Amino acid sequence: MDALLEVVSKGNDFLWSFLLILLLCGTGVYYTVRLKFIQVRKFGEGCRQVFGHIKLNGEKHEKGEMSPFQSIATAIAAQVGTGNLAGAATALIGGGPGAIFWMWISAFFGMATIYAEAVLAQTYKTEVNGEVTGGPVYYIKAAFKGTFGKVLAALFAVFIVLALGFMGNMVQSNSIGAAFVEVFHVFNLNIPPVAVGVVVAAFAAFIFLGGTKRLAAVVEKIVPIMAGVYIVGSVILIAMNFTQIPAAFKMIFVGAFDPQAILGAGAGIAVKEAIRFGVARGLFSNEAGMGSTPHAHARAKAESPHQQGLCAMISVFVDTFIILNLTVFSVLTTGAMSSGKDGTALTQAAFMEGFGTFGIVFVAVCLLFFAFSTILGWHFFGLINAKYLFGENAAKVYSFIVVICIIVGSALKLELVWSLADFFNGLMVIPNILALLALSGVVVKAAGKMK
């Protein structure tokens, strides 16, 4: 395991030290300029599109389509997961509080990037075996004709199956298991995390078997409820420590450009680490530019590609600027960083400061719903690409492997699981970003039609 971790870490150093930061942030800046700061100009309209059409009654559509809200709920289900609780904590430890500033910057520009992804997903969606589908593999082939486009699309499909379907879902189950181990310790229960993984895998398998309709019906109910509960709990905790809010902002802004001033010279964290962890964990959380959420947006029965693009834009805002920030300020205002913990345990330590034992249980339950909904979303995204690569017959085999990954992931070391996820996430970004840049004219034209 240690040897594998070393190899993967070197790969991540190459990907995340320069290449992906340039690609992700550069593409976000490029689209922000070309779309004339659409994330600012159309923010209100995007909110109305998302929050004005919330329905929990299980709308049904033919050919595997979803209502715009169901598609947004599926996208947010994938986005709002471990990255918002455990990922925010690992960013704080790995890159210092300054990493959060760079997470904000990448998310702001990422709102323009994900708008482009949703527009292209709607524009190039198709029908396969009587079911509406779409995603990066289809717009990659539209961007690059011939053999090169087919190879690039196939590479993306392989990377996303590995990154989300397998490795990503291992991260989710790992964090669920870790959260409940903390709970078990409090109550002196000797239950291994793999037992939690087995239970989660069983429930996931039940929903996998129900297909797109069952997925849409579940996430449209889980997402608003889980987000609401966590928001209320976090706001109460931060309000209990409101006098520390200015100090938390100072830690973030000063730490972004001078980590040693906040953490001390012995911490060994430089601006480079703050940027790297901020962008990497931001991507893992909001997925802008990664090519995952377009699969959900392609299924939406939307009025126009532009309207779905605005919905996608708001999903990044909800994920990063609301839910992830609540975790960050919960940790910083309670002083939990001095606990010596990392990942889920750090977030639990923060809530324990305010709520005692209940705080540990609260985070574990919230994480269970957050991570479980992400497992559902990521299985769905990977499934589309497994079918693209190997046909309909690959569905059951793929789902079985995902279930095994959920069980295995719950028992692995935290650092190795996150490193593998970062590595494969990084690889799938490259073909997706190349297509986004090549098709920028299509996106700008779609936005221009709706002025």
mmCIF file of N, CA, C and O in Angstrom, residues 63 65 120-135 137-138 141 298-299 388:
data_model
loop_
_atom_site.group_PDB
_atom_site.id
_atom_site.type_symbol
_atom_site.label_atom_id
_atom_site.label_comp_id
_atom_site.label_asym_id
_atom_site.label_seq_id
_atom_site.Cartn_x
_atom_site.Cartn_y
_atom_site.Cartn_z
ATOM 1 N N LYS A 63 -38.386 7.693 -21.875
ATOM 2 C CA LYS A 63 -37.049 7.567 -22.461
ATOM 3 C C LYS A 63 -35.924 7.928 -21.489
ATOM 4 O O LYS A 63 -34.857 8.399 -21.909
ATOM 5 N N GLU A 65 -35.691 10.338 -19.461
ATOM 6 C CA GLU A 65 -35.476 11.767 -19.210
ATOM 7 C C GLU A 65 -35.834 12.125 -17.772
ATOM 8 O O GLU A 65 -36.534 11.387 -17.081
ATOM 9 N N LEU A 120 -23.401 22.093 -23.642
ATOM 10 C CA LEU A 120 -22.930 21.105 -24.620
ATOM 11 C C LEU A 120 -23.607 19.749 -24.406
ATOM 12 O O LEU A 120 -23.911 19.042 -25.376
ATOM 13 N N ALA A 121 -23.855 19.389 -23.147
ATOM 14 C CA ALA A 121 -24.535 18.123 -22.870
ATOM 15 C C ALA A 121 -25.931 18.118 -23.469
ATOM 16 O O ALA A 121 -26.380 17.110 -24.035
ATOM 17 N N GLN A 122 -26.638 19.251 -23.364
ATOM 18 C CA GLN A 122 -27.983 19.376 -23.939
ATOM 19 C C GLN A 122 -27.920 19.419 -25.466
ATOM 20 O O GLN A 122 -28.756 18.819 -26.150
ATOM 21 N N THR A 123 -26.940 20.128 -25.995
ATOM 22 C CA THR A 123 -26.830 20.309 -27.444
ATOM 23 C C THR A 123 -26.539 18.999 -28.163
ATOM 24 O O THR A 123 -27.078 18.739 -29.243
ATOM 25 N N TYR A 124 -25.703 18.161 -27.565
ATOM 26 C CA TYR A 124 -25.256 16.943 -28.244
ATOM 27 C C TYR A 124 -25.836 15.665 -27.633
ATOM 28 O O TYR A 124 -25.321 14.580 -27.889
ATOM 29 N N LYS A 125 -26.901 15.782 -26.845
ATOM 30 C CA LYS A 125 -27.504 14.563 -26.293
ATOM 31 C C LYS A 125 -28.123 13.750 -27.421
ATOM 32 O O LYS A 125 -28.473 14.276 -28.489
ATOM 33 N N THR A 126 -28.280 12.462 -27.182
ATOM 34 C CA THR A 126 -28.762 11.572 -28.233
ATOM 35 C C THR A 126 -29.673 10.513 -27.623
ATOM 36 O O THR A 126 -29.965 10.549 -26.425
ATOM 37 N N GLU A 127 -30.122 9.591 -28.440
ATOM 38 C CA GLU A 127 -30.980 8.510 -27.962
ATOM 39 C C GLU A 127 -30.327 7.180 -28.313
ATOM 40 O O GLU A 127 -29.989 6.927 -29.474
ATOM 41 N N VAL A 128 -30.121 6.352 -27.285
ATOM 42 C CA VAL A 128 -29.505 5.043 -27.473
ATOM 43 C C VAL A 128 -30.421 3.981 -26.896
ATOM 44 O O VAL A 128 -30.790 4.042 -25.719
ATOM 45 N N ASN A 129 -30.814 3.018 -27.724
ATOM 46 C CA ASN A 129 -31.710 1.939 -27.284
ATOM 47 C C ASN A 129 -32.986 2.487 -26.630
ATOM 48 O O ASN A 129 -33.444 1.985 -25.598
ATOM 49 N N GLY A 130 -33.530 3.539 -27.233
ATOM 50 C CA GLY A 130 -34.794 4.102 -26.754
ATOM 51 C C GLY A 130 -34.682 4.955 -25.514
ATOM 52 O O GLY A 130 -35.696 5.333 -24.930
ATOM 53 N N GLU A 131 -33.446 5.302 -25.095
ATOM 54 C CA GLU A 131 -33.248 6.093 -23.891
ATOM 55 C C GLU A 131 -32.390 7.314 -24.199
ATOM 56 O O GLU A 131 -31.348 7.198 -24.847
ATOM 57 N N VAL A 132 -32.847 8.477 -23.731
ATOM 58 C CA VAL A 132 -32.083 9.705 -23.925
ATOM 59 C C VAL A 132 -30.823 9.649 -23.079
ATOM 60 O O VAL A 132 -30.857 9.282 -21.896
ATOM 61 N N THR A 133 -29.698 9.997 -23.664
ATOM 62 C CA THR A 133 -28.433 9.985 -22.933
ATOM 63 C C THR A 133 -27.511 11.060 -23.495
ATOM 64 O O THR A 133 -27.796 11.682 -24.517
ATOM 65 N N GLY A 134 -26.427 11.289 -22.822
ATOM 66 C CA GLY A 134 -25.479 12.306 -23.273
ATOM 67 C C GLY A 134 -24.355 12.458 -22.277
ATOM 68 O O GLY A 134 -24.320 11.803 -21.237
ATOM 69 N N GLY A 135 -23.434 13.350 -22.597
ATOM 70 C CA GLY A 135 -22.282 13.568 -21.736
ATOM 71 C C GLY A 135 -21.052 13.882 -22.564
ATOM 72 O O GLY A 135 -21.128 13.987 -23.802
ATOM 73 N N VAL A 137 -18.541 12.173 -23.719
ATOM 74 C CA VAL A 137 -18.110 11.318 -24.836
ATOM 75 C C VAL A 137 -18.774 11.753 -26.142
ATOM 76 O O VAL A 137 -18.177 11.623 -27.221
ATOM 77 N N TYR A 138 -19.988 12.294 -26.046
ATOM 78 C CA TYR A 138 -20.703 12.698 -27.255
ATOM 79 C C TYR A 138 -20.228 14.054 -27.761
ATOM 80 O O TYR A 138 -20.097 14.258 -28.974
ATOM 81 N N LYS A 141 -16.615 13.751 -29.309
ATOM 82 C CA LYS A 141 -16.606 13.279 -30.699
ATOM 83 C C LYS A 141 -17.111 14.354 -31.662
ATOM 84 O O LYS A 141 -16.717 14.369 -32.835
ATOM 85 N N ALA A 298 -27.678 16.307 -19.426
ATOM 86 C CA ALA A 298 -28.118 15.822 -20.740
ATOM 87 C C ALA A 298 -29.497 15.176 -20.659
ATOM 88 O O ALA A 298 -30.278 15.211 -21.614
ATOM 89 N N ARG A 299 -29.841 14.605 -19.495
ATOM 90 C CA ARG A 299 -31.116 13.909 -19.331
ATOM 91 C C ARG A 299 -32.287 14.857 -19.082
ATOM 92 O O ARG A 299 -33.439 14.441 -19.117
ATOM 93 N N TYR A 388 -21.355 2.928 -22.912
ATOM 94 C CA TYR A 388 -20.765 3.484 -24.137
ATOM 95 C C TYR A 388 -19.601 2.617 -24.602
ATOM 96 O O TYR A 388 -19.444 2.360 -25.805
#
